[in-house]
Coordinates of C-alpha atoms and ligand atoms in Angstrom, one line a residue:
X256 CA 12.3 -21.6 5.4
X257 CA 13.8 -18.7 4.1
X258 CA 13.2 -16.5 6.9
X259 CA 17.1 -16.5 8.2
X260 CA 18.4 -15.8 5.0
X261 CA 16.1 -12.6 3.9
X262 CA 16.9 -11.5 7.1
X263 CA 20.4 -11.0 6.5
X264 CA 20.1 -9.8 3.6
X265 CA 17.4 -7.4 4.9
X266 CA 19.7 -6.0 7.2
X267 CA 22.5 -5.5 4.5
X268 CA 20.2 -4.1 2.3
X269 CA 19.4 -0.7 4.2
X270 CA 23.1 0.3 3.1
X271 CA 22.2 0.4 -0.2
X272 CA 20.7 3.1 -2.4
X273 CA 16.9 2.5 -3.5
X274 CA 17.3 2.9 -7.0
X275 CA 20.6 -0.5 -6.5
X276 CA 17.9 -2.2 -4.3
X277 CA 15.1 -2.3 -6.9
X278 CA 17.7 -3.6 -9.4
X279 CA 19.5 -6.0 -7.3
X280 CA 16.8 -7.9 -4.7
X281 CA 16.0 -11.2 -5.0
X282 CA 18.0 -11.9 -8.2
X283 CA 19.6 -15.2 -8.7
X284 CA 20.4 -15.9 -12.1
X285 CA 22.9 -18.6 -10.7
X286 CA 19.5 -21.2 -10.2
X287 CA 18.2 -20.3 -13.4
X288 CA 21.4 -21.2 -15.6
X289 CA 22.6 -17.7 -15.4
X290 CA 19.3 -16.1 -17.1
X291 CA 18.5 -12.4 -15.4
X292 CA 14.9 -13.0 -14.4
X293 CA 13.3 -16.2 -12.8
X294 CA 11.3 -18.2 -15.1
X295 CA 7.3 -18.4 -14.5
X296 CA 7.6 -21.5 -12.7
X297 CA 4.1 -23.8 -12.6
X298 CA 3.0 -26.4 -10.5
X299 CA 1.4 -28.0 -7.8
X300 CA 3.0 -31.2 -6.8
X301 CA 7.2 -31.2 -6.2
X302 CA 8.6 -34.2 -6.4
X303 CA 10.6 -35.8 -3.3
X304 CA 13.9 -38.1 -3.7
X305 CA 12.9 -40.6 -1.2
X306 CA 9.8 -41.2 1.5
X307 CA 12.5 -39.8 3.9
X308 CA 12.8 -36.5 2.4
X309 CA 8.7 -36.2 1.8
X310 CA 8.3 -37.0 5.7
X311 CA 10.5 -34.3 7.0
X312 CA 9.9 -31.8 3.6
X313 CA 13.5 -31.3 4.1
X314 CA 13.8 -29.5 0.8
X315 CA 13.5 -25.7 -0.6
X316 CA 9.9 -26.1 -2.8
X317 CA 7.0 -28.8 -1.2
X318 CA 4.2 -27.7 -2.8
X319 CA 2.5 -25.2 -5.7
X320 CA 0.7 -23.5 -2.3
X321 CA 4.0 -22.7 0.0
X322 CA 5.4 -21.2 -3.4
X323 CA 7.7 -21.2 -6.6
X324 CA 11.4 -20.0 -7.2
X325 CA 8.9 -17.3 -9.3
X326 CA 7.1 -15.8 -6.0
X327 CA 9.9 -16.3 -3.7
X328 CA 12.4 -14.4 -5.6
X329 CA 9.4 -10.9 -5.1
X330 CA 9.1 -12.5 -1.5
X331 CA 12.8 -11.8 -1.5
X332 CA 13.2 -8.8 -2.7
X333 CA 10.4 -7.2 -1.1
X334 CA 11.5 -8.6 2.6
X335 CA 14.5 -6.6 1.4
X336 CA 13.4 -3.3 0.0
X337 CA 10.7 -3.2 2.9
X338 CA 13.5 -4.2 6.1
X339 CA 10.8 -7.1 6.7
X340 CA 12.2 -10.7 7.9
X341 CA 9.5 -12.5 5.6
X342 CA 7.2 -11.3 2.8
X343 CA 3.8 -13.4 1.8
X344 CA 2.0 -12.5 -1.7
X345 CA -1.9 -12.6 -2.0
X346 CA -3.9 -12.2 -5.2
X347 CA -4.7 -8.5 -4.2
X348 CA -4.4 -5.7 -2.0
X349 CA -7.7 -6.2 -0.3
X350 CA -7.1 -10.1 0.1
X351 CA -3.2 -8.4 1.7
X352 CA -5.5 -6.3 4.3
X353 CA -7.6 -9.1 5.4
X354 CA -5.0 -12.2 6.0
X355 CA -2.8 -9.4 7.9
X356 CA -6.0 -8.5 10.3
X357 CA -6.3 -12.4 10.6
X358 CA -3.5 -13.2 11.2
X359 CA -3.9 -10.8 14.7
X360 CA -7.5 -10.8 15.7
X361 CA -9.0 -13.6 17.1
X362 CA -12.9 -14.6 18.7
X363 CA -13.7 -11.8 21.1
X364 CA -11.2 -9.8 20.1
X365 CA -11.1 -5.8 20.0
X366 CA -9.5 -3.8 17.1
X367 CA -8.6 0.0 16.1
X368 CA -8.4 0.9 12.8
X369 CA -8.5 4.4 11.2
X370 CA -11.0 6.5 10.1
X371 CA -9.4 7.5 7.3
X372 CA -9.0 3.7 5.9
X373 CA -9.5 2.4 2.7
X374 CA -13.0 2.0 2.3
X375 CA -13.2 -1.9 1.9
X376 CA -11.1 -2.4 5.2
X377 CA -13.7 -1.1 7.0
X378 CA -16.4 -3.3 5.0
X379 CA -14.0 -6.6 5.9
X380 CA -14.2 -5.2 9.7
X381 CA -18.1 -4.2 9.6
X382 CA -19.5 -7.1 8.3
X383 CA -16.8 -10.6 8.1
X384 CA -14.4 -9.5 11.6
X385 CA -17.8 -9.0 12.9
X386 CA -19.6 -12.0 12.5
X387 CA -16.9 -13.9 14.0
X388 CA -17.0 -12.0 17.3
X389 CA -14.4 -8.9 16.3
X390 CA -15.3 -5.8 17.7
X391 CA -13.9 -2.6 15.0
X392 CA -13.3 0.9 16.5
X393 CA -12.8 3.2 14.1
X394 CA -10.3 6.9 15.5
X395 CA -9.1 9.9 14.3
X396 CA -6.2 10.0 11.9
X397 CA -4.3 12.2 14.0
X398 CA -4.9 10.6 17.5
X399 CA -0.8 10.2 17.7
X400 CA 0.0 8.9 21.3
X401 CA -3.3 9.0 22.3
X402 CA -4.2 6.1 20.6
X403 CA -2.7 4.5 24.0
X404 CA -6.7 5.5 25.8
X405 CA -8.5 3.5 23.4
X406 CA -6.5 0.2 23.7
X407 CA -8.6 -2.2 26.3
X408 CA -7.4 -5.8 27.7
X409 CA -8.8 -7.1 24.4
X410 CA -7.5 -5.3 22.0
X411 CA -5.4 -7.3 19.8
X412 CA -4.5 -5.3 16.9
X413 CA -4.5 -1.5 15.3
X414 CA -4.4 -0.6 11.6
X415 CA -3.0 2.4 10.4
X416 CA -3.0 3.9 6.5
X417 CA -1.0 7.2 6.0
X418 CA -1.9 9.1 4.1
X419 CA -5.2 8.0 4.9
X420 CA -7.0 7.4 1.6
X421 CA -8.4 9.8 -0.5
X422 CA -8.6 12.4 2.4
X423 CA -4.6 12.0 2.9
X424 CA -4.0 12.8 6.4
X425 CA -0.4 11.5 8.0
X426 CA -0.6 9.7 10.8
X427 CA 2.5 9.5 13.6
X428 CA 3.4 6.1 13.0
X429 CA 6.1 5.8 15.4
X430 CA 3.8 7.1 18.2
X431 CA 1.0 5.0 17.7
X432 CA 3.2 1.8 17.2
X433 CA 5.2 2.7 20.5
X434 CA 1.6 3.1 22.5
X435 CA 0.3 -0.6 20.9
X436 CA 3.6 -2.0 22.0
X437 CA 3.4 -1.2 25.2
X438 CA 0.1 -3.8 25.8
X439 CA 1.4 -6.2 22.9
X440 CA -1.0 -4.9 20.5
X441 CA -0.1 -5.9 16.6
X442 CA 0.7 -2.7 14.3
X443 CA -0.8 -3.1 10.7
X444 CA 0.2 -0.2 7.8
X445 CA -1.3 0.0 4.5
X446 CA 1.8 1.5 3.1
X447 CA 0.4 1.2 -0.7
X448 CA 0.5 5.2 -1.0
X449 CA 4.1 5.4 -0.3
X450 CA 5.3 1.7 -0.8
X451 CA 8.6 0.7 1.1
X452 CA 10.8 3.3 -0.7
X453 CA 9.1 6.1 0.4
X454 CA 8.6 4.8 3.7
X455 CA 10.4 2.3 5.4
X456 CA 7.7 0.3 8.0
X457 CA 9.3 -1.8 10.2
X458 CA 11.7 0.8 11.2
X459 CA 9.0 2.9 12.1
X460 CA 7.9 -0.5 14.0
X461 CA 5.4 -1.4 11.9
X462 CA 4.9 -4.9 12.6
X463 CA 2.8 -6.3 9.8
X464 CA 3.0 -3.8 6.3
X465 CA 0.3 -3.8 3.7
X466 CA 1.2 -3.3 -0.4
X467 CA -1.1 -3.0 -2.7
X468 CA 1.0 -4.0 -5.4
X469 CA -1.8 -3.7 -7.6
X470 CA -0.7 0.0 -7.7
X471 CA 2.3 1.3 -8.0
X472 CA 4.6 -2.2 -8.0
X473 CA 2.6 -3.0 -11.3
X474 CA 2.5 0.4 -12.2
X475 CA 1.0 -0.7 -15.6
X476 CA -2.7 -1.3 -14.9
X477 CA -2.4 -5.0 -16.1
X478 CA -2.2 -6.5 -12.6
X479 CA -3.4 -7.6 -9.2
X480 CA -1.1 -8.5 -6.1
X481 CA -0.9 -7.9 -2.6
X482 CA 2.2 -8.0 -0.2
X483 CA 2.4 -8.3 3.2
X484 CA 5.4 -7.8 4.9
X485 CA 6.2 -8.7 8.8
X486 CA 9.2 -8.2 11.4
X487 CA 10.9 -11.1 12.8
X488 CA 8.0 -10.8 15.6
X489 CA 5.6 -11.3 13.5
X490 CA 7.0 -13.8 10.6
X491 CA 5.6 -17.5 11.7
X492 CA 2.0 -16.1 12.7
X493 CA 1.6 -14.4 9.4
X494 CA 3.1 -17.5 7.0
X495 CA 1.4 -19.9 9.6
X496 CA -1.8 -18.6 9.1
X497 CA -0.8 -17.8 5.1
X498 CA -0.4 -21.3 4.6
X499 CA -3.9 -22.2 6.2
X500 CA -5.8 -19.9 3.5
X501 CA -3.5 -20.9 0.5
X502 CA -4.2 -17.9 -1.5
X503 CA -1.0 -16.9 -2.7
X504 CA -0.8 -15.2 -6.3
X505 CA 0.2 -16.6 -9.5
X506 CA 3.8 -17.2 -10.7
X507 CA 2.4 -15.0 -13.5
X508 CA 1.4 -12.2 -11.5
X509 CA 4.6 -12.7 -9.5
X510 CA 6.7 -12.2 -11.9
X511 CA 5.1 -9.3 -13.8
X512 CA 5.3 -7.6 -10.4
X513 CA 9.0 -8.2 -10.1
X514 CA 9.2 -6.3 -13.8
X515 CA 7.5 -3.6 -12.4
X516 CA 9.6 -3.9 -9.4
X517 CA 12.8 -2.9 -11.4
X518 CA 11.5 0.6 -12.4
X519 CA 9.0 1.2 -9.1
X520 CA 12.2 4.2 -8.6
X521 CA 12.3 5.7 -11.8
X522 CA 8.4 5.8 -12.0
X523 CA 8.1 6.7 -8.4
X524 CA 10.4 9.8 -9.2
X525 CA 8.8 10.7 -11.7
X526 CA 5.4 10.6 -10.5
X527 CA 6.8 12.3 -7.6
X528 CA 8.0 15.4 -9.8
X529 CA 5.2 15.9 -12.0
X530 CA 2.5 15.1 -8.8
X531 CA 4.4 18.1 -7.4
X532 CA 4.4 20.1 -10.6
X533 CA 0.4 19.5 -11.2
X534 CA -0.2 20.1 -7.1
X535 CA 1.2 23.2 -6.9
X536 CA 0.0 24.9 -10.2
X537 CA -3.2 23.5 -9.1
X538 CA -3.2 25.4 -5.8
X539 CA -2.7 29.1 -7.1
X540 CA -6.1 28.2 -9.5
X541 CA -8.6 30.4 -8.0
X542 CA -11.2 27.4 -9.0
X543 CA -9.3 25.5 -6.0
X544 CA -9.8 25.6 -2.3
X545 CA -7.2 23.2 -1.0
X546 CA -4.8 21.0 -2.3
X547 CA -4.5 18.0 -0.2
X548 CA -0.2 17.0 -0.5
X549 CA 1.7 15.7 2.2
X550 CA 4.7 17.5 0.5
X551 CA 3.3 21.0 0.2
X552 CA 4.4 22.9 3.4
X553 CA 0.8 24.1 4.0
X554 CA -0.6 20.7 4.4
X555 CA -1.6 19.7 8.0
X556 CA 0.6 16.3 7.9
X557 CA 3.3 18.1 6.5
X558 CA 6.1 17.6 9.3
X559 CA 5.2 13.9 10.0
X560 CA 5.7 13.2 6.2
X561 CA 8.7 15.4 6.3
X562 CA 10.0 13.5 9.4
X563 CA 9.1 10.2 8.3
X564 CA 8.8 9.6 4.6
X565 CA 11.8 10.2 2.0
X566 CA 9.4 10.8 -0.9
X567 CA 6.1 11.5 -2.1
X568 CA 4.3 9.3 -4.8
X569 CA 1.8 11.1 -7.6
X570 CA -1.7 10.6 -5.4
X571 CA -3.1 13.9 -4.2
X572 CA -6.4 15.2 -3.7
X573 CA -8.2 18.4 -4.0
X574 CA -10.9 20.2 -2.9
X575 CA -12.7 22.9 -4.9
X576 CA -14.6 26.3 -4.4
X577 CA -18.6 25.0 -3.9
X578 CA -20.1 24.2 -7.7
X579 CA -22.8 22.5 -8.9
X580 CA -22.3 18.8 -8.9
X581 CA -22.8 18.8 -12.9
X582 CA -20.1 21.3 -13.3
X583 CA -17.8 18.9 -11.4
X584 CA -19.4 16.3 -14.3
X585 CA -18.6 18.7 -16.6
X586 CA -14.9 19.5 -15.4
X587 CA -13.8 15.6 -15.4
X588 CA -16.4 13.8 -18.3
X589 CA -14.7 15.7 -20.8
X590 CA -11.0 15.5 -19.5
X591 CA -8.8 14.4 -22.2
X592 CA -5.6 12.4 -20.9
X593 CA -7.1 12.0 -17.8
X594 CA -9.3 8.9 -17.1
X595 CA -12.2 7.9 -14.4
X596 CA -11.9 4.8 -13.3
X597 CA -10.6 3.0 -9.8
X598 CA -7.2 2.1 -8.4
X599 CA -4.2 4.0 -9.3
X600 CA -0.5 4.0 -9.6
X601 CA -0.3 3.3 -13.1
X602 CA 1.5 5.1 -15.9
X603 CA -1.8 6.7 -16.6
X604 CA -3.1 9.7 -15.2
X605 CA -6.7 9.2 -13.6
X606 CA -9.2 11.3 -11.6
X607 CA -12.1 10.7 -9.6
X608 CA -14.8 12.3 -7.5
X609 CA -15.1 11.4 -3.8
X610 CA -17.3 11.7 -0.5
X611 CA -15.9 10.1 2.4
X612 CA -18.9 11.4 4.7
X613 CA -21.1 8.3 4.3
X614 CA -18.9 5.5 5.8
X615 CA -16.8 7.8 8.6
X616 CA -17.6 7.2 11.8
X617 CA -15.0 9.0 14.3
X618 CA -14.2 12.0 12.5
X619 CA -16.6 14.4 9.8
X620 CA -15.3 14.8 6.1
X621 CA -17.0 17.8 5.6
X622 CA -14.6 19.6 3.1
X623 CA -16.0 23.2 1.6
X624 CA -16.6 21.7 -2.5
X625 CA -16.4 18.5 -4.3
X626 CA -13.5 17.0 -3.2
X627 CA -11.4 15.1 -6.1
X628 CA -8.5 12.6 -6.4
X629 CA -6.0 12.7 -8.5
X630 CA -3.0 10.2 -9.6
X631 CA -0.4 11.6 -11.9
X632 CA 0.9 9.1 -14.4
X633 CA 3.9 9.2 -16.9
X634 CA 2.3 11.7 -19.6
X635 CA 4.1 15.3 -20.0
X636 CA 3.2 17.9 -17.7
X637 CA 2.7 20.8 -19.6
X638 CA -0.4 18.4 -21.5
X639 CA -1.7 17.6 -18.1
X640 CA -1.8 21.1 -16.6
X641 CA -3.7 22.0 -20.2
X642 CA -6.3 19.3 -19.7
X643 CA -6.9 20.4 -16.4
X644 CA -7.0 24.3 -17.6
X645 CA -9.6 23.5 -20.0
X646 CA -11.5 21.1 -17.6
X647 CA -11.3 24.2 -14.4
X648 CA -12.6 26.7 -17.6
X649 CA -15.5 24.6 -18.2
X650 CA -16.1 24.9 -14.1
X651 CA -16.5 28.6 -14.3
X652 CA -18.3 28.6 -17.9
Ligands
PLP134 C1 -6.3 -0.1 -4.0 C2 -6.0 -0.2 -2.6 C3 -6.1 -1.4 -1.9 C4 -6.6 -2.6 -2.5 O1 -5.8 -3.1 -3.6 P1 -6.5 -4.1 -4.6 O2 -5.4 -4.9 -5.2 O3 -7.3 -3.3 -5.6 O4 -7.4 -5.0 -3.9 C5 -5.7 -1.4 -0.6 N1 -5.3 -0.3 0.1 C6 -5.2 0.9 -0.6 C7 -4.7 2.1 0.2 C8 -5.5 1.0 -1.9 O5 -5.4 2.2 -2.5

């Protein structure tokens, strides 16, 4: 019901600067008696004026499942930071990946999805797609155009992620969308890595986009959503099937995610800056072999993330000269600011061992040392480059 008008605003939206966009979207203090944020609304039932009005739900809010003034108002704003004509929120990123593949596979149907995907994508394919009669082809990250020889009579839908995770290749989105198109197949992007300020998915024709807002939308650690934006293509399937699963998040999740929503520039920014900073310091260390950056000229995805994205956010990875596996233990155990732990994008700065060799199918991760990921967070520079000095010391002692 509120496709039309997100729409419109969608479309006037891409005149304005990120940093007024973030501020700005999906704010109506008007309905909340001129307060700036939208209250946590709870509930289940809405009440009707009349059996009239219940019969023809003729009325903004039905029921707690279809949504609240709280999640709306992020549905909002994210249609409009993200171009998208409509905007559904699950309970996590994950929960974002899987309604978004079911919402375009069906019985007997044939789908493509990177090799370089998030590993528990690939689990939902393997093992639940599967046992309901979903065939998963997994490609190379850089297929490009190419992708167009692997599409059959069946395929239905292809998911892309770029940078792919943890082993951040770029993938030519607009290349691979324009091949799908051409035989009607649905384009999924996980587009956590960047989010929609960094890179804009449906004009890229994207047709169904993927936020773990987990990440950087919360940006604090302290929270769990998922977003999945879809063009006006798209819109009805995805909310139709939405509906059927009723797994939208909480009005409290919502609306800690539209706090973190209001600063997702600034941090962004900054996490940009000091990624950069720690990336490039890290790559003259002679204890490093690669640095894996979209934004550092030397990186292999370099011109597609120059051509397509307008920023980087603080998730890298590296790979180091061969050492023993307890060095590696070593190097990161006794890391000071930096913690081990799993997802990322908070104002913390974290780092965490990786092998993507066991699950990849279509392509070998065979890098030269340990491979490591790492996501900047808020702290000063200088103290991060000097855990990480002490840390790369211990690799050589
Ligand atoms: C973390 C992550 C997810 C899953 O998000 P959760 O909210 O933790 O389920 C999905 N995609 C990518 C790329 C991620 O990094």
């Amino acid at each position: 019901m509120s496709g039309k008008k997100t729409d419109q605003a969608g479309k006037a939206s891409t005149r304005k600067s990120p940093a007024t966009l973030v501020t700005q979207a999906g704010r109506d203090p008007s309905a909340h008696f001129g307060f700036v944020n939208p209250p946590i609304y709870r509930g289940s039932t809405v009440l009707f004026p009349s059996v009239e009005a219940i019969e023809t739900l003729d009325q903004p809010y039905t029921y707690g499942t279809k949504g609240t003034p709280t999640t709306r108002a992020l549905e909002r704003a994210w249609s409009e930071i993200a171009g998208a004509a409509d905007t559904v929120l699950v309970p996590s990123g994950l929960a974002a990946i899987d309604l978004a593949l079911l919402t375009a596979t069906h019985s007997g149907a044939h789908i493509l999805v990177v090799d370089s995907a998030y590993q528990p994508t690939r689990a939902f394919c393997d093992t639940i797609l599967k046992r309901f009669g979903v065939t998963t082809d997994y490609y190379d990250p850089q297929i490009g155009g190419d992708i167009a020889q692997l599409i059959r009579p069946e395929t239905t839908a292809v998911l892309l992620e770029s940078p792919g995770s943890q082993s951040m290749e770029v993938q030519d989105v607009p290349a691979i969308a324009a091949a799908a198109h051409e035989k009607n197949v649905c384009v999924i992007l996980d587009n956590t890595w960047a989010t929609p300020l960094f890179f804009s998915p449906h004009a890229h024709g994207v047709d169904l986009a993927i936020d773990a807002g987990t990440k950087y939308l919360s940006g604090h650690a302290d929270l769990l959503i998922g977003l999945i934006s879809a063009n006006a293509h798209w819109a009805k399937k995805l909310r139709t099937t939405f509906n059927a699963f009723a797994i939208g998040a909480g009005p409290d999740d919502a609306a800690l995610a539209l706090r973190g929503l209001r600063t997702l520039h600034l941090r962004l920014r900054a996490q940009e800056q000091a990624g950069l900073e720690i990336a490039r310091w890290l790559a003259a260390r002679p204890e490093v072999s690669r640095v894996l950056h979209p934004a550092l000229p030397d990186h292999p995805g370099h011109a597609l993330w120059k051509r397509d994205f307008s920023g980087a956010s603080g998730v890298f990875s590296i790979v180091l000269k061969p050492v023993s596996k307890a060095a590696v233990s070593d190097f990161v155990d006794n890391l000071d600011l930096f913690g081990i732990g799993f997802s990322w994008g908070g104002y913390e700065s974290l780092i965490l061992p990786f092998d993507c060799a066991p699950y990849r199918t279509a392509t070998a991760w065979a890098p030269e040392g340990p491979a490591l990921r790492l996501s900047i967070g808020l702290e000063d520079v200088a103290d991060l480059k000097a855990d990480l000095a002490a840390g790369l010391a211990r690799l050589r002692g």
